Amino acid sequence: MTHQRIARIVSVGSSVPERIVTNKDLEKILDTSDEWIATRTGIRQRHVFAPGDTARAYELGGKAALAALSSAHRSPQDVDGIICATFSPDFFFPSTACKIQQYIGNSRACAFDVSAACAGFVYALSIADAMIVSGQCKRMLVVGAEVTSRTVDWTDRGTCILFGDGAGAVLLEEYAGGDRGILATYLNSNGALGDILYLPAWGEKRFMKMNGNEVYKHAVRLMVEATELCLAKAGLSIDMVDLLIPHQANIRIINAIAKHMNLPSEKVVTNLDRYGNTSSASIPLALEDAWKDGRIKDGTVAVFTSLGGGLAWGSAVVRF
Ligand code: UT7
C-alpha cells in the first residue's frame, strides 16, 4: 500500500536571550504591578535583550534552527527550504530567513519571510506543509524569530509588559509512512481590523499600538472557530485532541479557548509565565517544553492556534 506524501515535524529547537526582566523589574520603570500583570495576563517574566544590545533576530532564529537540526541529527545542508515568520526583522531585505540560511551554513535552500505577526508560525507552517506535500521541498525549517523589545514603547504599560524576545524552529520532513504529520491547516485574515493592532514601518513613532480589549474579544472567538474548522478538515473531533498548543498572549484568552472547547487544563500547554508573548516564536517555544517533558509521544495529536495583527489567524492539526 502506498501512502500519500505528508509533512512531518521531526524536531524543535529554541533560543532566547539570557537577560530576564521580571514583573517586579517593570514596577521600577512603569506605573504597574506584579499583581496586575500576573492576574490580567499570567506573565511573570520575559527574556529580553538589554536596550542597545546589537543582537539580531536572525541570530536567535539561527540558533533555534541549529538546535532543531541537531536534535534530529541533520546537518544544515540537508535543508532545502527555510521560512521565517517575524514582525521584527533586522532588515526589510535580505529576509530574516536568508540571514538564517547564511548563519547556519546552508547554500541550497530557498528562503523567505512570512508577515502575519503573532499568527506567523501557523502561516509559515501551513506554507511549508504545502511545499512539502506538492513535492517542491523535502526538508524545511520553519522558524519564528522575534526581537519584540525593539518594537514596543517602553513607556506604554498597555503593551510593553506583554512581550518577550525569542525564537523557535521546527524541522519538517517529507514522510510517506502513514498518518503521522500535519493533518490539516486553516488560515484566515480580516484586514478591516488592521487598526486594532499595528506597527508602523515609517514615521517618527515606530512602536506597536494595540487596542487590547478589542484584540482580546476577537482572539477567543476566532481561535476557537479556526480550531473547530481545522479539526473538521482533518476529520477529527475535539475529544481526539491530546494537546492544545496555543499562541501565548494571555492566560485568560487561553483558558477561555480551552473552556469553549471543553479541554481540561492538563491538555493545554502554557509557558507564557516564563516567556511572555514572543509572537511567532511562542508556539514552537511551547511545543519544545511539551516535547522535553514527555507530553509529545508517538501518535500524540496536537492543535496549534494563533492570532495576531492583520488581523491574521489560523490553526494546524498535527499527529506526532
Ligand atoms: O499576540 C497578539 C495578540 N494580542 C493579544 O492577544 C492581547 C489581547 N489583549 C489582552 O491580553 C488584554 O486586553 C491586556 C492584557 C492587554 C489588557 O488587559 P485588560 O484586562 O483588557 O485591561 P484593560 O486594557 O481593560 O485595562 C484595565 C485597567 C485600565 O485602567 P482603568 O481605565 O480601568 O483605570 C488600564 O489603564 O488597567 C490599566 N492598565 C494597567 N494597570 C497596571 C493597563 N495596563 C496596565 C498595567 N499595569 N500594565
mmCIF file of C-alpha atoms and ligand atoms in Angstrom:
data_model
loop_
_atom_site.group_PDB
_atom_site.id
_atom_site.type_symbol
_atom_site.label_atom_id
_atom_site.label_comp_id
_atom_site.label_asym_id
_atom_site.label_seq_id
_atom_site.Cartn_x
_atom_site.Cartn_y
_atom_site.Cartn_z
ATOM 1 C CA MET A 1 0.000 0.000 0.000
ATOM 2 C CA THR A 2 1.393 3.435 -0.903
ATOM 3 C CA HIS A 3 0.850 6.358 1.431
ATOM 4 C CA GLN A 4 0.263 9.935 0.404
ATOM 5 C CA ARG A 5 3.135 12.350 0.959
ATOM 6 C CA ILE A 6 2.783 14.194 4.283
ATOM 7 C CA ALA A 7 4.941 16.772 6.103
ATOM 8 C CA ARG A 8 6.100 15.571 9.494
ATOM 9 C CA ILE A 9 7.510 17.659 12.366
ATOM 10 C CA VAL A 10 10.623 15.748 13.400
ATOM 11 C CA SER A 11 12.229 18.122 15.910
ATOM 12 C CA VAL A 12 12.075 21.505 17.579
ATOM 13 C CA GLY A 13 14.682 23.950 18.902
ATOM 14 C CA SER A 14 14.718 27.359 20.536
ATOM 15 C CA SER A 15 16.840 30.273 21.632
ATOM 16 C CA VAL A 16 16.100 33.169 23.969
ATOM 17 C CA PRO A 17 18.278 35.996 25.290
ATOM 18 C CA GLU A 18 19.798 35.294 28.712
ATOM 19 C CA ARG A 19 18.549 38.530 30.247
ATOM 20 C CA ILE A 20 15.304 38.154 32.224
ATOM 21 C CA VAL A 21 13.011 41.052 33.137
ATOM 22 C CA THR A 22 10.524 40.207 35.892
ATOM 23 C CA ASN A 23 7.252 41.980 36.647
ATOM 24 C CA LYS A 24 8.976 43.377 39.753
ATOM 25 C CA ASP A 25 11.666 44.903 37.486
ATOM 26 C CA LEU A 26 8.908 46.588 35.457
ATOM 27 C CA GLU A 27 7.411 48.088 38.634
ATOM 28 C CA LYS A 28 10.585 50.204 38.814
ATOM 29 C CA ILE A 29 10.121 51.811 35.397
ATOM 30 C CA LEU A 30 6.321 51.858 34.929
ATOM 31 C CA ASP A 31 3.111 52.570 36.804
ATOM 32 C CA THR A 32 2.284 48.858 37.049
ATOM 33 C CA SER A 33 2.457 45.968 39.497
ATOM 34 C CA ASP A 34 3.433 42.324 39.541
ATOM 35 C CA GLU A 35 -0.085 41.610 40.807
ATOM 36 C CA TRP A 36 -1.787 43.419 37.847
ATOM 37 C CA ILE A 37 0.396 41.773 35.224
ATOM 38 C CA ALA A 38 0.180 38.273 36.716
ATOM 39 C CA THR A 39 -3.595 38.287 37.223
ATOM 40 C CA ARG A 40 -4.505 40.063 33.944
ATOM 41 C CA THR A 41 -2.075 38.177 31.703
ATOM 42 C CA GLY A 42 -0.458 35.205 33.511
ATOM 43 C CA ILE A 43 3.006 36.585 32.658
ATOM 44 C CA ARG A 44 5.653 36.689 35.429
ATOM 45 C CA GLN A 45 8.847 37.317 33.470
ATOM 46 C CA ARG A 46 10.142 37.605 29.899
ATOM 47 C CA HIS A 47 13.545 37.226 28.223
ATOM 48 C CA VAL A 48 14.554 40.473 26.509
ATOM 49 C CA PHE A 49 17.744 41.946 25.115
ATOM 50 C CA ALA A 50 19.128 44.937 27.012
ATOM 51 C CA PRO A 51 18.453 48.322 25.382
ATOM 52 C CA GLY A 52 21.270 48.953 22.901
ATOM 53 C CA ASP A 53 22.157 45.268 22.570
ATOM 54 C CA THR A 54 23.059 44.705 18.942
ATOM 55 C CA ALA A 55 21.920 41.056 18.860
ATOM 56 C CA ARG A 56 19.900 40.187 15.775
ATOM 57 C CA ALA A 57 16.623 38.373 15.241
ATOM 58 C CA TYR A 58 18.338 36.161 12.668
ATOM 59 C CA GLU A 59 20.921 35.086 15.264
ATOM 60 C CA LEU A 60 18.155 33.958 17.619
ATOM 61 C CA GLY A 61 16.415 32.223 14.714
ATOM 62 C CA GLY A 62 19.668 30.659 13.523
ATOM 63 C CA LYS A 63 20.431 29.250 16.964
ATOM 64 C CA ALA A 64 16.906 27.815 17.223
ATOM 65 C CA ALA A 65 17.283 26.281 13.740
ATOM 66 C CA LEU A 66 20.653 24.714 14.610
ATOM 67 C CA ALA A 67 19.157 23.264 17.811
ATOM 68 C CA ALA A 68 16.278 21.703 15.827
ATOM 69 C CA LEU A 69 18.731 20.263 13.265
ATOM 70 C CA SER A 70 20.998 18.887 15.979
ATOM 71 C CA SER A 71 18.199 17.148 17.830
ATOM 72 C CA ALA A 72 17.129 15.459 14.561
ATOM 73 C CA HIS A 73 20.787 14.544 13.741
ATOM 74 C CA ARG A 74 20.578 16.501 10.492
ATOM 75 C CA SER A 75 23.095 18.931 9.059
ATOM 76 C CA PRO A 76 22.283 22.417 7.700
ATOM 77 C CA GLN A 77 22.941 21.297 4.110
ATOM 78 C CA ASP A 78 20.165 18.680 4.400
ATOM 79 C CA VAL A 79 17.609 21.508 4.322
ATOM 80 C CA ASP A 80 16.063 22.666 1.032
ATOM 81 C CA GLY A 81 13.645 25.297 2.363
ATOM 82 C CA ILE A 82 13.672 27.891 5.155
ATOM 83 C CA ILE A 83 10.672 30.026 6.106
ATOM 84 C CA CYS A 84 10.912 32.589 8.871
ATOM 85 C CA ALA A 85 7.888 34.241 10.463
ATOM 86 C CA THR A 86 8.729 37.579 12.043
ATOM 87 C CA PHE A 87 7.357 41.068 12.603
ATOM 88 C CA SER A 88 10.676 42.328 13.987
ATOM 89 C CA PRO A 89 13.206 41.611 11.226
ATOM 90 C CA ASP A 90 16.702 43.050 11.199
ATOM 91 C CA PHE A 91 16.289 44.225 7.591
ATOM 92 C CA PHE A 92 13.438 44.819 5.139
ATOM 93 C CA PHE A 93 15.741 42.751 2.959
ATOM 94 C CA PRO A 94 17.571 40.444 2.865
ATOM 95 C CA SER A 95 14.883 38.410 4.584
ATOM 96 C CA THR A 96 15.498 37.029 8.062
ATOM 97 C CA ALA A 97 15.228 33.555 6.503
ATOM 98 C CA CYS A 98 18.119 34.350 4.095
ATOM 99 C CA LYS A 99 20.190 35.619 7.022
ATOM 100 C CA ILE A 100 19.358 32.427 8.951
ATOM 101 C CA GLN A 101 20.437 30.415 5.910
ATOM 102 C CA GLN A 102 23.805 32.184 5.972
ATOM 103 C CA TYR A 103 24.090 31.888 9.792
ATOM 104 C CA ILE A 104 23.549 28.112 9.847
ATOM 105 C CA GLY A 105 25.757 27.491 6.783
ATOM 106 C CA ASN A 106 23.228 26.352 4.197
ATOM 107 C CA SER A 107 23.736 27.059 0.485
ATOM 108 C CA ARG A 108 20.963 25.094 -1.225
ATOM 109 C CA ALA A 109 17.626 26.114 0.302
ATOM 110 C CA CYS A 110 15.006 28.600 -0.857
ATOM 111 C CA ALA A 111 14.462 31.082 1.966
ATOM 112 C CA PHE A 112 11.844 33.748 2.607
ATOM 113 C CA ASP A 113 9.920 35.516 5.375
ATOM 114 C CA VAL A 114 6.234 35.495 6.201
ATOM 115 C CA SER A 115 4.499 38.517 7.719
ATOM 116 C CA ALA A 116 1.485 37.525 9.797
ATOM 117 C CA ALA A 117 2.525 38.943 13.195
ATOM 118 C CA CYS A 118 1.631 36.593 16.064
ATOM 119 C CA ALA A 119 -0.076 34.189 13.631
ATOM 120 C CA GLY A 120 3.183 33.938 11.665
ATOM 121 C CA PHE A 121 4.262 30.495 12.845
ATOM 122 C CA VAL A 122 0.986 28.826 11.827
ATOM 123 C CA TYR A 123 1.064 30.667 8.475
ATOM 124 C CA ALA A 124 4.687 29.625 7.806
ATOM 125 C CA LEU A 125 3.952 26.047 8.863
ATOM 126 C CA SER A 126 0.988 25.885 6.505
ATOM 127 C CA ILE A 127 3.084 27.163 3.557
ATOM 128 C CA ALA A 128 5.902 24.719 4.342
ATOM 129 C CA ASP A 129 3.363 21.889 4.580
ATOM 130 C CA ALA A 130 2.033 22.761 1.111
ATOM 131 C CA MET A 131 5.575 22.970 -0.329
ATOM 132 C CA ILE A 132 6.429 19.527 1.009
ATOM 133 C CA VAL A 133 3.137 17.890 0.030
ATOM 134 C CA SER A 134 3.484 19.339 -3.516
ATOM 135 C CA GLY A 135 7.000 17.887 -3.784
ATOM 136 C CA GLN A 136 8.748 21.270 -4.033
ATOM 137 C CA CYS A 137 10.853 20.666 -0.908
ATOM 138 C CA LYS A 138 11.785 17.617 1.127
ATOM 139 C CA ARG A 139 13.137 19.069 4.358
ATOM 140 C CA MET A 140 12.299 22.521 5.663
ATOM 141 C CA LEU A 141 12.975 24.714 8.653
ATOM 142 C CA VAL A 142 10.044 26.784 9.903
ATOM 143 C CA VAL A 143 11.316 29.473 12.243
ATOM 144 C CA GLY A 144 9.594 32.126 14.351
ATOM 145 C CA ALA A 145 12.152 34.759 15.406
ATOM 146 C CA GLU A 146 11.338 37.981 17.218
ATOM 147 C CA VAL A 147 13.079 40.841 18.953
ATOM 148 C CA THR A 148 9.801 42.354 20.128
ATOM 149 C CA SER A 149 11.612 44.521 22.679
ATOM 150 C CA ARG A 150 12.710 46.840 19.830
ATOM 151 C CA THR A 151 9.144 47.349 18.651
ATOM 152 C CA VAL A 152 7.381 48.374 21.861
ATOM 153 C CA ASP A 153 7.230 51.735 23.569
ATOM 154 C CA TRP A 154 8.767 51.073 26.992
ATOM 155 C CA THR A 155 6.645 53.894 28.453
ATOM 156 C CA ASP A 156 3.363 52.282 27.284
ATOM 157 C CA ARG A 157 2.313 49.925 30.083
ATOM 158 C CA GLY A 158 -0.530 48.584 27.945
ATOM 159 C CA THR A 159 1.865 46.842 25.544
ATOM 160 C CA CYS A 160 5.476 46.604 26.758
ATOM 161 C CA ILE A 161 4.674 44.388 29.753
ATOM 162 C CA LEU A 162 3.299 41.698 27.461
ATOM 163 C CA PHE A 163 6.132 40.888 25.107
ATOM 164 C CA GLY A 164 9.378 38.912 25.147
ATOM 165 C CA ASP A 165 12.209 38.141 22.716
ATOM 166 C CA GLY A 166 12.913 34.657 21.436
ATOM 167 C CA ALA A 167 12.960 32.194 18.565
ATOM 168 C CA GLY A 168 11.673 28.706 17.972
ATOM 169 C CA ALA A 169 12.163 26.422 14.986
ATOM 170 C CA VAL A 170 10.756 23.123 13.778
ATOM 171 C CA LEU A 171 12.256 20.801 11.201
ATOM 172 C CA LEU A 172 9.713 19.371 8.741
ATOM 173 C CA GLU A 173 10.421 16.337 6.597
ATOM 174 C CA GLU A 174 8.599 14.655 3.765
ATOM 175 C CA TYR A 175 7.144 11.413 5.060
ATOM 176 C CA ALA A 176 5.408 8.650 3.197
ATOM 177 C CA GLY A 177 4.955 6.207 6.038
ATOM 178 C CA GLY A 178 1.359 6.816 7.062
ATOM 179 C CA ASP A 179 -0.722 9.194 9.112
ATOM 180 C CA ARG A 180 1.964 10.962 11.177
ATOM 181 C CA GLY A 181 2.429 14.634 10.249
ATOM 182 C CA ILE A 182 0.474 17.808 9.547
ATOM 183 C CA LEU A 183 -3.091 16.589 9.051
ATOM 184 C CA ALA A 184 -4.718 19.945 8.238
ATOM 185 C CA THR A 185 -4.160 23.683 8.388
ATOM 186 C CA TYR A 186 -6.613 26.570 8.287
ATOM 187 C CA LEU A 187 -5.734 30.246 7.717
ATOM 188 C CA ASN A 188 -7.857 33.376 7.659
ATOM 189 C CA SER A 189 -7.467 37.168 7.881
ATOM 190 C CA ASN A 190 -9.512 40.333 8.195
ATOM 191 C CA GLY A 191 -7.677 43.439 7.001
ATOM 192 C CA ALA A 192 -10.581 45.632 8.105
ATOM 193 C CA LEU A 193 -9.406 45.055 11.700
ATOM 194 C CA GLY A 194 -5.840 46.190 10.943
ATOM 195 C CA ASP A 195 -6.097 49.277 13.120
ATOM 196 C CA ILE A 196 -6.622 47.446 16.429
ATOM 197 C CA LEU A 197 -3.053 46.091 16.437
ATOM 198 C CA TYR A 198 -0.307 47.505 14.250
ATOM 199 C CA LEU A 199 3.336 48.514 14.000
ATOM 200 C CA PRO A 200 4.154 51.360 11.560
ATOM 201 C CA ALA A 201 7.124 50.843 9.227
ATOM 202 C CA TRP A 202 7.749 54.579 8.761
ATOM 203 C CA GLY A 203 7.374 57.789 10.716
ATOM 204 C CA GLU A 204 8.737 59.017 13.999
ATOM 205 C CA LYS A 205 6.883 56.805 16.417
ATOM 206 C CA ARG A 206 7.607 53.328 15.171
ATOM 207 C CA PHE A 207 6.065 51.455 18.092
ATOM 208 C CA MET A 208 3.432 48.781 18.352
ATOM 209 C CA LYS A 209 -0.072 50.084 19.034
ATOM 210 C CA MET A 210 -2.797 47.850 20.411
ATOM 211 C CA ASN A 211 -6.404 48.148 21.485
ATOM 212 C CA GLY A 212 -6.089 45.252 23.928
ATOM 213 C CA ASN A 213 -9.791 44.866 24.688
ATOM 214 C CA GLU A 214 -10.735 44.669 21.004
ATOM 215 C CA VAL A 215 -7.973 42.174 20.200
ATOM 216 C CA TYR A 216 -8.958 40.079 23.210
ATOM 217 C CA LYS A 217 -12.580 39.915 22.084
ATOM 218 C CA HIS A 218 -11.718 38.688 18.579
ATOM 219 C CA ALA A 219 -8.887 36.417 19.745
ATOM 220 C CA VAL A 220 -11.021 33.963 21.699
ATOM 221 C CA ARG A 221 -13.799 33.721 19.095
ATOM 222 C CA LEU A 222 -11.520 33.408 16.057
ATOM 223 C CA MET A 223 -9.057 30.911 17.541
ATOM 224 C CA VAL A 224 -11.952 28.681 18.677
ATOM 225 C CA GLU A 225 -13.507 28.930 15.199
ATOM 226 C CA ALA A 226 -10.180 28.210 13.447
ATOM 227 C CA THR A 227 -9.539 25.199 15.650
ATOM 228 C CA GLU A 228 -13.003 23.758 15.039
ATOM 229 C CA LEU A 229 -12.751 24.266 11.262
ATOM 230 C CA CYS A 230 -9.240 22.803 11.148
ATOM 231 C CA LEU A 231 -10.254 19.737 13.160
ATOM 232 C CA ALA A 232 -13.192 19.228 10.798
ATOM 233 C CA LYS A 233 -10.781 19.404 7.826
ATOM 234 C CA ALA A 234 -8.624 16.754 9.499
ATOM 235 C CA GLY A 235 -11.684 14.592 10.158
ATOM 236 C CA LEU A 236 -11.092 14.670 13.917
ATOM 237 C CA SER A 237 -13.254 15.687 16.853
ATOM 238 C CA ILE A 238 -12.109 17.675 19.875
ATOM 239 C CA ASP A 239 -12.086 14.595 22.137
ATOM 240 C CA MET A 240 -9.359 13.123 19.869
ATOM 241 C CA VAL A 241 -7.028 16.054 20.679
ATOM 242 C CA ASP A 242 -4.277 15.278 23.208
ATOM 243 C CA LEU A 243 -2.731 18.748 23.391
ATOM 244 C CA LEU A 244 -3.733 22.307 22.558
ATOM 245 C CA ILE A 245 -0.607 24.407 21.944
ATOM 246 C CA PRO A 246 -1.949 27.953 21.578
ATOM 247 C CA HIS A 247 -0.213 31.258 20.937
ATOM 248 C CA GLN A 248 0.937 32.535 24.331
ATOM 249 C CA ALA A 249 -0.574 36.028 24.550
ATOM 250 C CA ASN A 250 -2.715 35.970 27.679
ATOM 251 C CA ILE A 251 -3.611 33.131 30.073
ATOM 252 C CA ARG A 252 -7.212 34.397 30.209
ATOM 253 C CA ILE A 253 -7.506 34.070 26.406
ATOM 254 C CA ILE A 254 -6.029 30.560 26.546
ATOM 255 C CA ASN A 255 -8.344 29.493 29.394
ATOM 256 C CA ALA A 256 -11.383 30.901 27.578
ATOM 257 C CA ILE A 257 -10.482 28.934 24.410
ATOM 258 C CA ALA A 258 -9.984 25.742 26.460
ATOM 259 C CA LYS A 259 -13.337 26.291 28.204
ATOM 260 C CA HIS A 260 -15.170 26.827 24.902
ATOM 261 C CA MET A 261 -13.643 23.629 23.560
ATOM 262 C CA ASN A 262 -14.187 21.654 26.762
ATOM 263 C CA LEU A 263 -10.478 20.889 27.072
ATOM 264 C CA PRO A 264 -9.147 20.139 30.577
ATOM 265 C CA SER A 265 -6.118 22.170 31.688
ATOM 266 C CA GLU A 266 -3.779 19.148 31.508
ATOM 267 C CA LYS A 267 -4.332 19.124 27.729
ATOM 268 C CA VAL A 268 -3.325 22.781 27.326
ATOM 269 C CA VAL A 269 0.341 23.789 27.032
ATOM 270 C CA THR A 270 1.287 27.159 28.538
ATOM 271 C CA ASN A 271 4.637 28.777 29.287
ATOM 272 C CA LEU A 272 3.862 32.480 28.977
ATOM 273 C CA ASP A 273 4.562 32.885 32.706
ATOM 274 C CA ARG A 274 8.275 32.487 31.806
ATOM 275 C CA TYR A 275 8.489 33.963 28.286
ATOM 276 C CA GLY A 276 5.613 36.447 27.885
ATOM 277 C CA ASN A 277 4.245 36.894 24.375
ATOM 278 C CA THR A 278 7.048 36.063 21.926
ATOM 279 C CA SER A 279 4.736 36.405 18.905
ATOM 280 C CA SER A 280 5.692 33.962 16.124
ATOM 281 C CA ALA A 281 8.097 32.138 18.471
ATOM 282 C CA SER A 282 5.506 31.326 21.113
ATOM 283 C CA ILE A 283 4.086 28.095 19.639
ATOM 284 C CA PRO A 284 7.459 26.424 18.938
ATOM 285 C CA LEU A 285 8.689 27.504 22.403
ATOM 286 C CA ALA A 286 5.622 25.887 23.997
ATOM 287 C CA LEU A 287 5.964 22.820 21.751
ATOM 288 C CA GLU A 288 9.557 22.401 22.890
ATOM 289 C CA ASP A 289 8.506 22.466 26.544
ATOM 290 C CA ALA A 290 5.869 19.805 25.895
ATOM 291 C CA TRP A 291 8.331 17.677 23.903
ATOM 292 C CA LYS A 292 11.041 17.920 26.582
ATOM 293 C CA ASP A 293 8.741 16.917 29.427
ATOM 294 C CA GLY A 294 7.393 13.868 27.574
ATOM 295 C CA ARG A 295 3.951 15.156 26.575
ATOM 296 C CA ILE A 296 4.707 14.586 22.863
ATOM 297 C CA LYS A 297 4.681 10.845 22.201
ATOM 298 C CA ASP A 298 4.312 8.718 19.109
ATOM 299 C CA GLY A 299 0.749 9.346 17.930
ATOM 300 C CA THR A 300 0.061 12.467 20.042
ATOM 301 C CA VAL A 301 -2.495 14.725 18.323
ATOM 302 C CA ALA A 302 -1.787 18.427 18.899
ATOM 303 C CA VAL A 303 -3.547 21.556 17.697
ATOM 304 C CA PHE A 304 -1.702 24.847 17.222
ATOM 305 C CA THR A 305 -3.744 28.027 17.085
ATOM 306 C CA SER A 306 -2.787 31.696 16.960
ATOM 307 C CA LEU A 307 -3.990 35.191 16.116
ATOM 308 C CA GLY A 308 -2.148 38.431 15.552
ATOM 309 C CA GLY A 309 -2.043 41.805 13.832
ATOM 310 C CA GLY A 310 -3.713 41.895 10.445
ATOM 311 C CA LEU A 311 -5.863 40.537 11.870
ATOM 312 C CA ALA A 312 -4.489 37.168 10.812
ATOM 313 C CA TRP A 313 -5.242 33.856 12.476
ATOM 314 C CA GLY A 314 -5.166 30.130 11.928
ATOM 315 C CA SER A 315 -4.783 26.609 13.273
ATOM 316 C CA ALA A 316 -2.889 23.451 12.415
ATOM 317 C CA VAL A 317 -3.638 19.862 13.439
ATOM 318 C CA VAL A 318 -0.614 17.603 13.776
ATOM 319 C CA ARG A 319 -0.137 13.932 14.663
ATOM 320 C CA PHE A 320 3.385 13.297 16.031
HETATM 321 O O1 UT7 B 1 -0.359 38.484 20.491
HETATM 322 C C1 UT7 B 1 -1.056 39.409 19.747
HETATM 323 C C2 UT7 B 1 -2.427 39.488 20.209
HETATM 324 N N1 UT7 B 1 -2.533 40.251 21.427
HETATM 325 C C3 UT7 B 1 -3.363 39.837 22.371
HETATM 326 O O2 UT7 B 1 -3.951 38.788 22.251
HETATM 327 C C4 UT7 B 1 -3.608 40.742 23.564
HETATM 328 C C5 UT7 B 1 -5.068 40.759 23.891
HETATM 329 N N2 UT7 B 1 -5.417 41.658 24.977
HETATM 330 C C6 UT7 B 1 -5.059 41.429 26.278
HETATM 331 O O3 UT7 B 1 -4.371 40.467 26.577
HETATM 332 C C7 UT7 B 1 -5.585 42.350 27.341
HETATM 333 O O4 UT7 B 1 -6.579 43.196 26.792
HETATM 334 C C8 UT7 B 1 -4.488 43.219 28.036
HETATM 335 C C9 UT7 B 1 -3.620 42.323 28.919
HETATM 336 C C10 UT7 B 1 -3.647 43.917 27.004
HETATM 337 C C11 UT7 B 1 -5.140 44.251 28.949
HETATM 338 O O5 UT7 B 1 -5.952 43.604 29.909
HETATM 339 P P1 UT7 B 1 -7.439 44.124 30.196
HETATM 340 O O6 UT7 B 1 -7.978 43.280 31.258
HETATM 341 O O7 UT7 B 1 -8.147 44.127 28.867
HETATM 342 O O8 UT7 B 1 -7.176 45.572 30.759
HETATM 343 P P2 UT7 B 1 -7.703 46.975 30.159
HETATM 344 O O9 UT7 B 1 -6.949 47.339 28.940
HETATM 345 O O10 UT7 B 1 -9.194 46.953 30.094
HETATM 346 O O11 UT7 B 1 -7.281 47.961 31.317
HETATM 347 C C12 UT7 B 1 -7.870 47.892 32.637
HETATM 348 C C13 UT7 B 1 -7.207 48.948 33.501
HETATM 349 C C14 UT7 B 1 -7.141 50.320 32.841
HETATM 350 O O12 UT7 B 1 -7.290 51.283 33.864
HETATM 351 P P3 UT7 B 1 -8.718 51.998 34.131
HETATM 352 O O13 UT7 B 1 -9.031 52.697 32.836
HETATM 353 O O14 UT7 B 1 -9.666 50.882 34.432
HETATM 354 O O15 UT7 B 1 -8.440 52.900 35.274
HETATM 355 C C15 UT7 B 1 -5.727 50.392 32.312
HETATM 356 O O16 UT7 B 1 -5.253 51.721 32.219
HETATM 357 O O17 UT7 B 1 -5.845 48.557 33.747
HETATM 358 C C16 UT7 B 1 -4.973 49.641 33.371
HETATM 359 N N3 UT7 B 1 -3.719 49.060 32.896
HETATM 360 C C17 UT7 B 1 -2.709 48.726 33.725
HETATM 361 N N4 UT7 B 1 -2.569 48.819 35.041
HETATM 362 C C18 UT7 B 1 -1.425 48.372 35.572
HETATM 363 C C19 UT7 B 1 -3.378 48.746 31.623
HETATM 364 N N5 UT7 B 1 -2.137 48.218 31.611
HETATM 365 C C20 UT7 B 1 -1.716 48.201 32.881
HETATM 366 C C21 UT7 B 1 -0.533 47.756 33.509
HETATM 367 N N6 UT7 B 1 -0.424 47.867 34.842
HETATM 368 N N7 UT7 B 1 0.496 47.224 32.809
#
